[in-house]
Short mmCIF file of C-alpha atoms in Angstrom, two decimals:
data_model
loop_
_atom_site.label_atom_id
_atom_site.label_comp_id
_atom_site.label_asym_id
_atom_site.label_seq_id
_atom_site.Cartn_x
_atom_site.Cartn_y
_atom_site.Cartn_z
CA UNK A 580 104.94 -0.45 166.73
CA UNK A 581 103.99 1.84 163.82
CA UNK A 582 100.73 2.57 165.22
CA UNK A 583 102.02 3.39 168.30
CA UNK A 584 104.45 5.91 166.76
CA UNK A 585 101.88 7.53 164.33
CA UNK A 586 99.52 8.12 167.55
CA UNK A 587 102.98 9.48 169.46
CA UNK A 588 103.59 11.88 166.65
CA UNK A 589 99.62 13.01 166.62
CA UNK A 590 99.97 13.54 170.25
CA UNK A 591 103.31 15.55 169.87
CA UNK A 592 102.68 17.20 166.86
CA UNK A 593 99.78 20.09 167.84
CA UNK A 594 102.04 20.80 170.82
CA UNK A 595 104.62 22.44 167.98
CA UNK A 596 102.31 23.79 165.43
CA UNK A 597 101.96 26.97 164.99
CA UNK A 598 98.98 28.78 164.05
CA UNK A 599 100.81 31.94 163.11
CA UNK A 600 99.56 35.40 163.42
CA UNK A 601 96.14 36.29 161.83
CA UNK A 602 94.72 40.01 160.75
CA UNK A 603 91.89 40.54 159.15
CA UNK A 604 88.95 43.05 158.72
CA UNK A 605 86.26 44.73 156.57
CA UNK A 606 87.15 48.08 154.59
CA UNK A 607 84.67 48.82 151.85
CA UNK A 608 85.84 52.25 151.25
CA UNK A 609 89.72 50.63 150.68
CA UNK A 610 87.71 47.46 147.86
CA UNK A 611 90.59 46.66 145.71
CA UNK A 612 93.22 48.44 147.48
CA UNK A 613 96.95 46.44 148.36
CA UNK A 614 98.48 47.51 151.42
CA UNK A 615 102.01 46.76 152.42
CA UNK A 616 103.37 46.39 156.07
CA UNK A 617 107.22 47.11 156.65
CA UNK A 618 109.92 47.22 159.26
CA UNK A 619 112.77 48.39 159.25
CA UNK A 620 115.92 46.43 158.85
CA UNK A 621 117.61 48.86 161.14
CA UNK A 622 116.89 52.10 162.33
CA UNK A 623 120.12 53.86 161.31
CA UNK A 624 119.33 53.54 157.27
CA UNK A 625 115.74 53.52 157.72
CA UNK A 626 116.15 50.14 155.09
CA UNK A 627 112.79 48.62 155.03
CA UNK A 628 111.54 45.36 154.71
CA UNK A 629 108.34 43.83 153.97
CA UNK A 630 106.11 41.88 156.69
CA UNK A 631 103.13 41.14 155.21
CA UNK A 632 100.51 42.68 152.44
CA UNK A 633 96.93 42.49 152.78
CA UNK A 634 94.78 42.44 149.07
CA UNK A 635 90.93 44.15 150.15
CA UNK A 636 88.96 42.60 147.54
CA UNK A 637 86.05 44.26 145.53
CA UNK A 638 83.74 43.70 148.68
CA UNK A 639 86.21 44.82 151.44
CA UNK A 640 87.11 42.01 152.99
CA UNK A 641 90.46 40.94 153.66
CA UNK A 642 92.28 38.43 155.59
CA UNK A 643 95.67 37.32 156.02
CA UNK A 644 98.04 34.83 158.09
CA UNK A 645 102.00 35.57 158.82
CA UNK A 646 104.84 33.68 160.87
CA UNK A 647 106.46 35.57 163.11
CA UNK A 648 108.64 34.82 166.01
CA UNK A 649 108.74 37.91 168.23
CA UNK A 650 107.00 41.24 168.90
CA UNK A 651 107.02 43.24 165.43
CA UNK A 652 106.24 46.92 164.92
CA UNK A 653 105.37 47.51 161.36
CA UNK A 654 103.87 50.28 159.29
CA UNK A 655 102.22 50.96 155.91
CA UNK A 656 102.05 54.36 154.15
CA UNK A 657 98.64 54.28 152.30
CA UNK A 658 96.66 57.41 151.26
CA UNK A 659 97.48 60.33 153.29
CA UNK A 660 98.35 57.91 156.19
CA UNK A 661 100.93 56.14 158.17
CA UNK A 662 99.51 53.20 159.84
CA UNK A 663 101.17 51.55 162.81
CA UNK A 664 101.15 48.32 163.78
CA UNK A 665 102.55 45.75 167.01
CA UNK A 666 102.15 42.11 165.84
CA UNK A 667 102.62 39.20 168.63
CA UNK A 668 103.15 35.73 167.69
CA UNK A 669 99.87 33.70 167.61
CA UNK A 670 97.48 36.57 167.89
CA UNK A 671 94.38 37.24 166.00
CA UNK A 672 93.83 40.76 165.37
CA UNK A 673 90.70 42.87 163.24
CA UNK A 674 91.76 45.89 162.18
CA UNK A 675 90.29 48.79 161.26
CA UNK A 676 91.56 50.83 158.76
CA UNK A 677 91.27 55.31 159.46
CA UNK A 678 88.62 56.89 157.20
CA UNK A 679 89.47 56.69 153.69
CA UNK A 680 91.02 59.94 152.33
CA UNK A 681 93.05 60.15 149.32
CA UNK A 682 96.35 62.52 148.44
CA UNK A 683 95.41 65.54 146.76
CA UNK A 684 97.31 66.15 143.76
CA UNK A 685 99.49 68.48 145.14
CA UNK A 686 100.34 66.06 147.83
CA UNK A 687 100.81 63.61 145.28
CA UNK A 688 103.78 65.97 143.80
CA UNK A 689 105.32 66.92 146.94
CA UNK A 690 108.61 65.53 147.88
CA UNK A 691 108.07 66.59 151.51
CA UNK A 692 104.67 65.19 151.89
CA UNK A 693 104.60 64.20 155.45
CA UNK A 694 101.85 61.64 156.29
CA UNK A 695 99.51 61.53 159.24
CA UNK A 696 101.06 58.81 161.68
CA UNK A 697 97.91 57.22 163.03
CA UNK A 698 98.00 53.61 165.29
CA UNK A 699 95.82 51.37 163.28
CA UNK A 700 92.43 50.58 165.63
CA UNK A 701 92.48 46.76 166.63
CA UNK A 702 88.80 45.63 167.46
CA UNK A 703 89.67 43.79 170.45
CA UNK A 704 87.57 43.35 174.04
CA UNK A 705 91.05 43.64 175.62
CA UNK A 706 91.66 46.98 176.25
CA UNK A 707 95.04 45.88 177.73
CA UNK A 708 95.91 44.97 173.77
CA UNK A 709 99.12 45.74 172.94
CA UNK A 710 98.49 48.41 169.95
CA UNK A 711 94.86 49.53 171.64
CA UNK A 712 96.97 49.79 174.46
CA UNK A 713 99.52 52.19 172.58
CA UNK A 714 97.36 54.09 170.97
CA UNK A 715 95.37 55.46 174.02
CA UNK A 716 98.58 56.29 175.67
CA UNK A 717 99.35 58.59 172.33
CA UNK A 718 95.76 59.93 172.85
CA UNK A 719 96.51 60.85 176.69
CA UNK A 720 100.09 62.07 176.30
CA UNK A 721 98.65 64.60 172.91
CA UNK A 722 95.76 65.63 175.51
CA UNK A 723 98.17 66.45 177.92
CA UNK A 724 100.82 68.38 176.08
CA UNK A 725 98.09 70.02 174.09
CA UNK A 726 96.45 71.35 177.11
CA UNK A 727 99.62 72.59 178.97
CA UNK A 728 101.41 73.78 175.86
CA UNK A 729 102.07 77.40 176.38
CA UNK A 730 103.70 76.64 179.91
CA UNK A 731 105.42 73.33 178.62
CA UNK A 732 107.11 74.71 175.10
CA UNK A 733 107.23 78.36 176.22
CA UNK A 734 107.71 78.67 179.68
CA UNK A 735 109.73 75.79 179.55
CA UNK A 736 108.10 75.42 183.66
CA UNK A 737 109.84 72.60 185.04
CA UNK A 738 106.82 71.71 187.36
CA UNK A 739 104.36 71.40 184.54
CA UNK A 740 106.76 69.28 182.41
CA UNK A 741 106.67 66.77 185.85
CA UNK A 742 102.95 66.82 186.57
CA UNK A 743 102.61 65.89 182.72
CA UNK A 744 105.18 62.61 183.46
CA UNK A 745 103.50 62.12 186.76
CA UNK A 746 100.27 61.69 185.37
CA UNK A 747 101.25 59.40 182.42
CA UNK A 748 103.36 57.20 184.50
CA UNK A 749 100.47 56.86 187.09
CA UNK A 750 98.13 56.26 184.48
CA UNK A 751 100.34 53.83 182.49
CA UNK A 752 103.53 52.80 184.20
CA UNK A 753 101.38 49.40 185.56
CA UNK A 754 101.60 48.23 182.03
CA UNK A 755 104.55 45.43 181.89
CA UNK A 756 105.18 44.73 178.09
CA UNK A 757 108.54 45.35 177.03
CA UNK A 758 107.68 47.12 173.98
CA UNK A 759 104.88 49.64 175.26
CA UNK A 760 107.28 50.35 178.47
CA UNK A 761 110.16 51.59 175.79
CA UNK A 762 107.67 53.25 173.59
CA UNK A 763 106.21 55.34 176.86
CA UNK A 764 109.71 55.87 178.34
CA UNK A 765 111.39 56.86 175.12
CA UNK A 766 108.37 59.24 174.94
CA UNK A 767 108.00 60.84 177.58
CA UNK A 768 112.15 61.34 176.76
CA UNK A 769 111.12 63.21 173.92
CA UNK A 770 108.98 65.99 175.44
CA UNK A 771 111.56 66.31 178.42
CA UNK A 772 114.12 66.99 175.20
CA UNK A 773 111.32 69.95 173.72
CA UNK A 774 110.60 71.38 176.69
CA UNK A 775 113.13 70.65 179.33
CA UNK A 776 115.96 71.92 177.13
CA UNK A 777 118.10 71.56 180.05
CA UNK A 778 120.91 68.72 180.15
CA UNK A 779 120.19 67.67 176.68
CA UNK A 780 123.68 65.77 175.86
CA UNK A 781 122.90 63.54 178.86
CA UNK A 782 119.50 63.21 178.10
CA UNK A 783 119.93 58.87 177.21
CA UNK A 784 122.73 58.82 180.40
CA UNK A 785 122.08 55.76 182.00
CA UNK A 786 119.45 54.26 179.68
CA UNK A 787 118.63 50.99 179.13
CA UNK A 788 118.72 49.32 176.02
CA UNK A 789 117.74 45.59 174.58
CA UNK A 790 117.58 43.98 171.44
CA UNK A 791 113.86 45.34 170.53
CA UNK A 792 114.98 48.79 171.57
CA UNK A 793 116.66 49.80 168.94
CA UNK A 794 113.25 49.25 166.76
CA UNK A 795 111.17 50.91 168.79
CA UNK A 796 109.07 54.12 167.10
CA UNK A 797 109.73 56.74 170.43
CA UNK A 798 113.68 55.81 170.32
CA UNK A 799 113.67 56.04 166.66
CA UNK A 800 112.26 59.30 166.28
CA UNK A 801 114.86 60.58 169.36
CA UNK A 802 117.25 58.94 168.49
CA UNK A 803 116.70 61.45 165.27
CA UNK A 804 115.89 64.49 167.13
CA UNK A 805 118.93 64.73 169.29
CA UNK A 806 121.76 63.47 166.53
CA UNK A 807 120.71 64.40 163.13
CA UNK A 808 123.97 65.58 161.50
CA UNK A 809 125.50 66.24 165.13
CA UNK A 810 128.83 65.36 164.19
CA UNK A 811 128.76 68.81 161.64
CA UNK A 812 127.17 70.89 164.97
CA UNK A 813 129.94 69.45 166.98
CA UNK A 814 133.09 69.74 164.45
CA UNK A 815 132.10 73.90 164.17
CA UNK A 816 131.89 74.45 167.49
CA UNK A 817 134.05 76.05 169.55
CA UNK A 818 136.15 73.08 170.52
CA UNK A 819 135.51 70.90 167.77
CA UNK A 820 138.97 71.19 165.71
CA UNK A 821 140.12 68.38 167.88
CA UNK A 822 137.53 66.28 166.79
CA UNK A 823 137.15 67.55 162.82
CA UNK A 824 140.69 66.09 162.71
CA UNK A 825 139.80 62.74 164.07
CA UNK A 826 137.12 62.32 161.73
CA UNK A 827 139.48 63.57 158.88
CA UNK A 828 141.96 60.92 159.79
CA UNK A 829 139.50 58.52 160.33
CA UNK A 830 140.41 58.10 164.35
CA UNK A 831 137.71 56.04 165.47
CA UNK A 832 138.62 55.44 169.22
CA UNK A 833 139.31 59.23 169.95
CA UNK A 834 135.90 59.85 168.25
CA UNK A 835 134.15 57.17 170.31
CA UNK A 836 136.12 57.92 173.45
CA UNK A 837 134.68 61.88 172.87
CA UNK A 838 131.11 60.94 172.44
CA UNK A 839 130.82 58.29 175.32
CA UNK A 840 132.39 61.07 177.90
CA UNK A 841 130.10 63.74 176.11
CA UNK A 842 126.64 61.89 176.72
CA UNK A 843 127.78 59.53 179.47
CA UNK A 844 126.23 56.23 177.86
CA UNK A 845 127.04 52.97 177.77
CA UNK A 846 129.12 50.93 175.33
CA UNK A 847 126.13 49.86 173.15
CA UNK A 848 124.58 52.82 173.07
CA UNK A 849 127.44 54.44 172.09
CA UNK A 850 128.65 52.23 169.68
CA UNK A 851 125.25 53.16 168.10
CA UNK A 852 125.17 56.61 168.34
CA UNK A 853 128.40 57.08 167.01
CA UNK A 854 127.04 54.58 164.11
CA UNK A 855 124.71 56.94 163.43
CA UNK A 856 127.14 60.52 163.30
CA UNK A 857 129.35 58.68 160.54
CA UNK A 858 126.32 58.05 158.27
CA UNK A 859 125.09 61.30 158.41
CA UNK A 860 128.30 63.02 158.52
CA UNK A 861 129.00 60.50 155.03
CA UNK A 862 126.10 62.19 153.63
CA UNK A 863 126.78 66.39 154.55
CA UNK A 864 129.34 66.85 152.35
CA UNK A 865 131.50 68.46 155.37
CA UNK A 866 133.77 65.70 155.87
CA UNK A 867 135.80 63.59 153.47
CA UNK A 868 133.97 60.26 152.98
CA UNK A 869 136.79 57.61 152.27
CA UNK A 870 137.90 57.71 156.10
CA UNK A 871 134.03 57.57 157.43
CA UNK A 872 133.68 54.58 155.23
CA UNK A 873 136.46 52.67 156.96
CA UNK A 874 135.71 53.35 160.41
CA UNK A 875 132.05 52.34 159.93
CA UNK A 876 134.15 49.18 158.09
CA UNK A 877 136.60 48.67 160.57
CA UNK A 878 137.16 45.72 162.51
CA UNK A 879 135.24 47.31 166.08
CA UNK A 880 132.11 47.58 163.82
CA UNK A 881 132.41 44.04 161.94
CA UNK A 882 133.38 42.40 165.03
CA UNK A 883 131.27 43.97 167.25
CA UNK A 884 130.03 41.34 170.38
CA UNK A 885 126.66 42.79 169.84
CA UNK A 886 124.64 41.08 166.51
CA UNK A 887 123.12 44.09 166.31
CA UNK A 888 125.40 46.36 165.74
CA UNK A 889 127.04 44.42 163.86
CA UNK A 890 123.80 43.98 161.16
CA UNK A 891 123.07 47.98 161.13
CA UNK A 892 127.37 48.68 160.61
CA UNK A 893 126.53 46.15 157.38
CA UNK A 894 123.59 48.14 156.52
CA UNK A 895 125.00 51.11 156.89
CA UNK A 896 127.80 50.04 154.53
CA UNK A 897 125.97 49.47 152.07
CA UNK A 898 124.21 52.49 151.76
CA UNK A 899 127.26 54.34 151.95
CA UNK A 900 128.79 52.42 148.79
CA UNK A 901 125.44 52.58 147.19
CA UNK A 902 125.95 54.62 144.17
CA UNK A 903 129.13 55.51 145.14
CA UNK A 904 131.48 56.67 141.43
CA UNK A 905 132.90 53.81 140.56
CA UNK A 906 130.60 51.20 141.85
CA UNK A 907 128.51 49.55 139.49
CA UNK A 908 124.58 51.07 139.05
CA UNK A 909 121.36 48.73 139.73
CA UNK A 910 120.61 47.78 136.12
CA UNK A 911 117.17 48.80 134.91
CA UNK A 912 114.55 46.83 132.85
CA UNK A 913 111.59 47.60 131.90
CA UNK A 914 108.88 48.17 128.84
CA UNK A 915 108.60 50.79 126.37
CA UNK A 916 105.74 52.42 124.52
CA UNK A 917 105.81 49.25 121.93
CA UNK A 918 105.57 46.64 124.89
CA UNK A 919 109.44 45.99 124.55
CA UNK A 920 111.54 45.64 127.27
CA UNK A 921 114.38 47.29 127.24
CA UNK A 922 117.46 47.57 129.67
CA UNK A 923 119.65 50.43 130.63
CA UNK A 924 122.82 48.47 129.94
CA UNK A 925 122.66 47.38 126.53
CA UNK A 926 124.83 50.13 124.74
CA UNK A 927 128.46 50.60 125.09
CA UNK A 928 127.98 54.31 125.70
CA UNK A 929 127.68 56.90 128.76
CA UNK A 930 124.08 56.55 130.04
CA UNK A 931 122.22 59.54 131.47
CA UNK A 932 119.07 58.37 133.07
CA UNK A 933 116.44 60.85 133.37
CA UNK A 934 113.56 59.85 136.26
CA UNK A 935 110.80 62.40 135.47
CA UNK A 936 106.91 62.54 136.05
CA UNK A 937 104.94 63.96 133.22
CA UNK A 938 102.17 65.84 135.66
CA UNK A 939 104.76 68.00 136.57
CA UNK A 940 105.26 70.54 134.36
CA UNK A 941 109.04 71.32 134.94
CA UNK A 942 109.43 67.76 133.99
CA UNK A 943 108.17 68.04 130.26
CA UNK A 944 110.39 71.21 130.57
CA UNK A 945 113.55 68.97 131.37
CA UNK A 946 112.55 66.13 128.76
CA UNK A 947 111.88 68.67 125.41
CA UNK A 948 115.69 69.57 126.07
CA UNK A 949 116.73 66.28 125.74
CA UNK A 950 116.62 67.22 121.84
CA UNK A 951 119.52 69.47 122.27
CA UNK A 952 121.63 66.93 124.20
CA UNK A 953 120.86 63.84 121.74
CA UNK A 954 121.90 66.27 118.53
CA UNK A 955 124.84 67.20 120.39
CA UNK A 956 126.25 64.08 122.26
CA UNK A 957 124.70 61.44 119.83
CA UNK A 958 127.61 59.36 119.66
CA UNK A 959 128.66 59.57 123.36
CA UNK A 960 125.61 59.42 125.02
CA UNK A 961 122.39 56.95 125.49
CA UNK A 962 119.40 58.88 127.08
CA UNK A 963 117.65 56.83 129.30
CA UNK A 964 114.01 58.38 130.53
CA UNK A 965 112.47 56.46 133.49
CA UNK A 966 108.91 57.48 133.75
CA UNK A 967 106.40 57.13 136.79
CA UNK A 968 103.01 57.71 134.46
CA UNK A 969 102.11 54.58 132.57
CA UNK A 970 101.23 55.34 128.36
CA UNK A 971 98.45 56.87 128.90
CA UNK A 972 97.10 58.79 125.08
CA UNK A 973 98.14 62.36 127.02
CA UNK A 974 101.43 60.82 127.98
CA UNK A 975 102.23 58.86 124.43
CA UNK A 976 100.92 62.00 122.25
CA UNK A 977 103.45 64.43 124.56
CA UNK A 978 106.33 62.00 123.53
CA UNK A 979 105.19 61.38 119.93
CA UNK A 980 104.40 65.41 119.21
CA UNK A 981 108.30 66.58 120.89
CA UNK A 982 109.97 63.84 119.64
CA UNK A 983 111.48 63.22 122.82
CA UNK A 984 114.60 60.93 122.29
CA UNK A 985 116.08 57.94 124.02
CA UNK A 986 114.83 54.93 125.56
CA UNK A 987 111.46 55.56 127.34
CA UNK A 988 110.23 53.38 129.76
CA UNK A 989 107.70 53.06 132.06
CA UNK A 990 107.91 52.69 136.08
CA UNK A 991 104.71 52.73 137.48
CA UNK A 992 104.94 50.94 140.73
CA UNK A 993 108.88 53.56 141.40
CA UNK A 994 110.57 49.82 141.59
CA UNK A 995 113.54 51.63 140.36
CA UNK A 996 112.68 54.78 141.78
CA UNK A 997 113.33 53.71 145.39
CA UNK A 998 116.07 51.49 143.84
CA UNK A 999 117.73 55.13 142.64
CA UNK A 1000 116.42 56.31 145.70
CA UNK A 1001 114.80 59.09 144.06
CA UNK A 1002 113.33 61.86 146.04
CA UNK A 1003 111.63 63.95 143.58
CA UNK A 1004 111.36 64.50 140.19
CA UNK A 1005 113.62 65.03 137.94
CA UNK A 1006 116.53 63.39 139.09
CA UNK A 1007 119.89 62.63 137.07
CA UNK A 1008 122.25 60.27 137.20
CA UNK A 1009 125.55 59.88 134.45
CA UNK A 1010 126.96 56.09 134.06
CA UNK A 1011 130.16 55.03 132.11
CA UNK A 1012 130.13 52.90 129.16
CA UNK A 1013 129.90 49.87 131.70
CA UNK A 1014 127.25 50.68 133.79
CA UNK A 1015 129.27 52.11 136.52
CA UNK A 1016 128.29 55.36 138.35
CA UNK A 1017 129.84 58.99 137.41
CA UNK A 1018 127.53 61.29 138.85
CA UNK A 1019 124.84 60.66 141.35
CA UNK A 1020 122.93 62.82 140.52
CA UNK A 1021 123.58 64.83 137.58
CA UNK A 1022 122.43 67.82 136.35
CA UNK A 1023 119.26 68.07 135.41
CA UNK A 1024 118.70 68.78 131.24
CA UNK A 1025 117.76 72.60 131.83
CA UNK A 1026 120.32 73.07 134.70
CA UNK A 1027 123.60 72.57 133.36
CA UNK A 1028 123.91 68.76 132.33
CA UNK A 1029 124.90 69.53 128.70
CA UNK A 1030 127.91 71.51 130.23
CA UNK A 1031 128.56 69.42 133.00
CA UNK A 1032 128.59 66.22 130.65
CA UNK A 1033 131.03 68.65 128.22
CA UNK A 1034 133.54 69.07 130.83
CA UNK A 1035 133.63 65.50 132.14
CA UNK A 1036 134.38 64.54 128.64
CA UNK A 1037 137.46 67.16 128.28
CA UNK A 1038 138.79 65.92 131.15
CA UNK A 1039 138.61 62.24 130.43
CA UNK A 1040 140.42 63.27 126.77
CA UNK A 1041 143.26 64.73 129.00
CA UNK A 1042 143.65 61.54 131.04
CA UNK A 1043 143.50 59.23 127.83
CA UNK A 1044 146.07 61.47 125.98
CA UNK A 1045 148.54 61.61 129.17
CA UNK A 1046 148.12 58.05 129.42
CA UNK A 1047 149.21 57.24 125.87
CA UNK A 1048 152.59 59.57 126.64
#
C-alpha cells in the first residue's frame, strides 16, 4: 500500500510543480552591476514593489528564477535607462541588456533627470514573444508618428491621424494577448489625445477595462496625461464653483456623479479616475485636505465591490497620511563617521533632519550654516544630517575642517531618502520631541529655517502659557 502511494504521489506530483519563470543573459559591460525589477503596487501612487534582482557577476553572467502567477510588467531604472519588462509564468527568457552608458554627473544631480524608456531585447526565435512583440510595435508606431509629424501634431489632419491607426491595427491588431492588445489600444489612445485634440473628455467613453488594465504602461501614462491635477483645471473654470464646493465639503457622490456625466465612463473607471483627482488635488495645495482624506476613506472606497479599487483607495491613504503633522516620522538608523549607529529618535528634543549631498555645492552651503542654528537653538534642537556620499577623506575632511554639527550619518543606498521621499537635495523636515512630524519639509538652513523654527517656537510658548491659565 505504501508503495503504491509513493509511486501515486511521483506520478501526481510533476503535474503541479512549477518550474517558475527563468531570465538570464550575458552583460560584460554591466560585471558586478545589481539590477532591480519593480511594479507598481498601483498606478495611482506610483508605490513600487520589487519583483526580482539580477547580481551580473565579475564575468557577466547572470541568471535568475522567480514565481509568478500571472502576466507581470516590470521595470528597472539602471544607468541612463528605463528597462521594460512582460514576465509570463513558466517562461524562459535571455535578455539583453541596451549598451552600457553611464549618468553624467550632471545627470547624476538632476532632480528631473528623465531616463530613456527602452523595452529590454529578449533573444527569442519567437518573434510573436510577448515583449519582442511589444517592442517592435513601439518601433513601428515611433516610425510612423515620426514620419507624419508635421501633419499629425500641427495640422492636427484628421485623415493622417487614421491612416497612422489603420496601419498599426492592420499590422498588429491579429495579435490576441490581453496585455499587448491594451498596451496598443491605450496607445494608439494617446496620439488620438496629441493630435486629435478633439473630444478629449470622452476620449476613455466606452472603454474597457480588466484587472491587468489598470497596470498597463499605455493606460498609465494616459491615464496621467489627461487627469494630472484636473480637479484644480476644473474647480477654476468657468462653471466649476459648483464643484470647488463639493470638494470643500467633501461631497463625494455630487463629485462622482459630475465626473461620470463629464467623460461618460463606466462605474470602475470612474471610481478610478475620480481616485486619482483627490490624490492630486490632496497634493496642490488648492483644496483643503482633511475632507479629500475622508472621501478617499469613506465607506464607497473601503467597500468598494471591485478588489482593486479597493487596494489603490488603501494605497492612496497612506500616502496621503504619510508625513502628514502629527503623524509619527519613519525613524532613521544608520552609521556615523566612527562606525556608530545612531538613530534619529534618541533625544527628547525637536529634530531637524537635513538630507544633503556633498557634490553639490549649495549643499555644503546649507550644512556650514548649521553652526549658526546649533549656537542658537542648542537646547531645543538636535540636527540630524542624512548624507548620500559615503566618508570618503574629501567628505570626512569637509566635516572635520567646518565643524559641521549634529549627528552625521551616512545613506548611501537613499534607503531613507525614498523613505522621506526626497526629491532633491537639500530637503528639510522639523519633528517634535517625539518623533512626530511638524514640517514636511522645512526650510532649508540658508532659506529661512532659523526664523521659521523661531516662530514655531513663539507660538508653541503662547499655547503652553494659555493652557496653564
Amino acid at each position: 500500500m505504501t508503495q503504491k502511494l509513493i509511486i501515486l504521489l511521483f506520478l501526481i506530483i510533476p503535474f503541479y510543480s512549477t518550474q517558475g519563470t527563468e531570465i538570464k543573459g550575458f552583460e560584460p559591460d554591466y560585471a558586478g552591476k545589481t539590477l532591480t525589477f519593480n511594479t507598481y503596487v498601483d498606478p495611482i501612487t506610483k508605490t513600487e514593489k520589487k519583483v526580482f534582482s539580477i547580481k551580473i557577476d565579475s564575468k557577466g553572467y547572470f541568471s535568475t528564477n522567480i514565481k509568478i502567477d500571472k502576466t507581470t510588467f516590470c521595470f528597472s531604472n539602471f544607468d541612463v535607462y528605463r528597462g521594460m519588462l512582460v514576465l509570463e509564468p513558466e517562461e524562459q527568457l535571455h535578455i539583453q541588456l541596451p549598451a552600457y552608458r553611464a549618468k553624467t554627473f550632471v545627470e547624476e544631480k538632476n532632480p528631473y533627470f528623465k531616463p530613456l524608456v527602452v523595452w529590454i531585447k529578449v533573444d527569442s526565435p519567437d518573434e510573436d514573444e510577448l515583449n519582442k512583440l511589444a517592442s517592435r510595435f513601439e518601433l513601428r508606431f515611433n516610425q510612423l508618428t515620426d514620419k507624419y509629424f508635421n501633419q499629425l501634431y500641427f495640422r492636427q489632419s484628421k485623415t493622417t491621424l487614421k491612416l497612422v491607426e489603420d496601419t498599426l491595427k492592420e499590422e498588429f491588431g491579429g495579435y490576441e494577448n490581453p496585455f499587448f492588445r491594451d498596451q496598443m489600444k491605450f496607445k494608439l489612445l494617446i496620439l488620438q489625445y496629441e493630435a486629435g485634440r478633439a473630444n478629449q473628455e470622452k476620449l476613455l467613453s466606452g472603454a474597457d477595462i480588466h484587472t491587468t488594465t489598470f497596470f498597463t504602461p499605455s493606460f498609465i501614462d494616459l491615464i496621467d496625461r489627461i487627469y494630472s491635477n484636473k480637479l484644480v483645471f476644473e474647480t477654476n473654470s468657468i462653471k466649476g464653483r459648483e464643484l470647488q464646493t463639493a470638494v470643500s465639503r467633501g461631497n463625494l457622490p455630487f463629485i462622482i456623479k459630475y465626473f461620470h456625466e463629464k467623460y461618460q465612463t463606466g462605474t470602475l473607471l470612474t471610481d478610478f479616475i475620480v481616485l486619482k483627482l483627490l490624490h492630486d488635488a490632496f497634493f496642490s495645495g488648492k483644496f483643503p485636505t482633511t475632507p479629500i482624506l475622508n472621501m478617499v476613506t469613506s465607506q464607497h472606497y473601503t467597500g468598494n465591490p471591485d478588489k482593486e479599487i479597493r487596494l489603490f483607495a488603501k494605497m492612496v491613504k497612506q500616502k496621503l497620511l504619510h508625513l502628514r503633522p502629527g503623524t509619527l516620522a519613519p525613524v532613521i538608523c544608520l552609521k556615523n563617521m566612527e562606525g556608530l549607529q545612531k538613530c534619529s529618535n534618541e533625544s527628547s528634543k525637536y529634530k531637524y533632519l537635513v538630507f544633503a549631498d556633498l557634490e553639490i555645492k549649495v549643499d555644503r552651503e546649507q550644512l556650514k550654516y548649521l553652526t549658526v542654528l546649533d549656537e542658537k537653538y542648542k537646547g531645543q534642537l538636535q540636527l540630524f544630517i542624512v548624507l548620500s556620499n559615503g566618508y570618503t577623506a574629501r567628505v570626512t575632511r569637509f566635516l572635520l575642517e567646518n565643524k559641521i554639527p549634529g549627528e552625521i550619518v551616512s545613506d548611501t543606498t537613499k534607503r531613507y531618502a525614498n523613505e522621506y521621499r526626497v526629491k532633491s537635495f537639500p530637503t528639510c523636515f522639523l519633528l517634535g520631541r517625539k518623533h512626530e512630524v511638524i514640517l514636511a519639509p522645512a526650510k532649508s538652513p540658508l532659506d529661512g529655517f532659523e526664523h521659521q523654527f523661531g516662530a514655531f517656537l513663539k507660538n508653541e510658548f503662547f499655547k503652553q502659557r494659555k493652557s496653564q491659565q
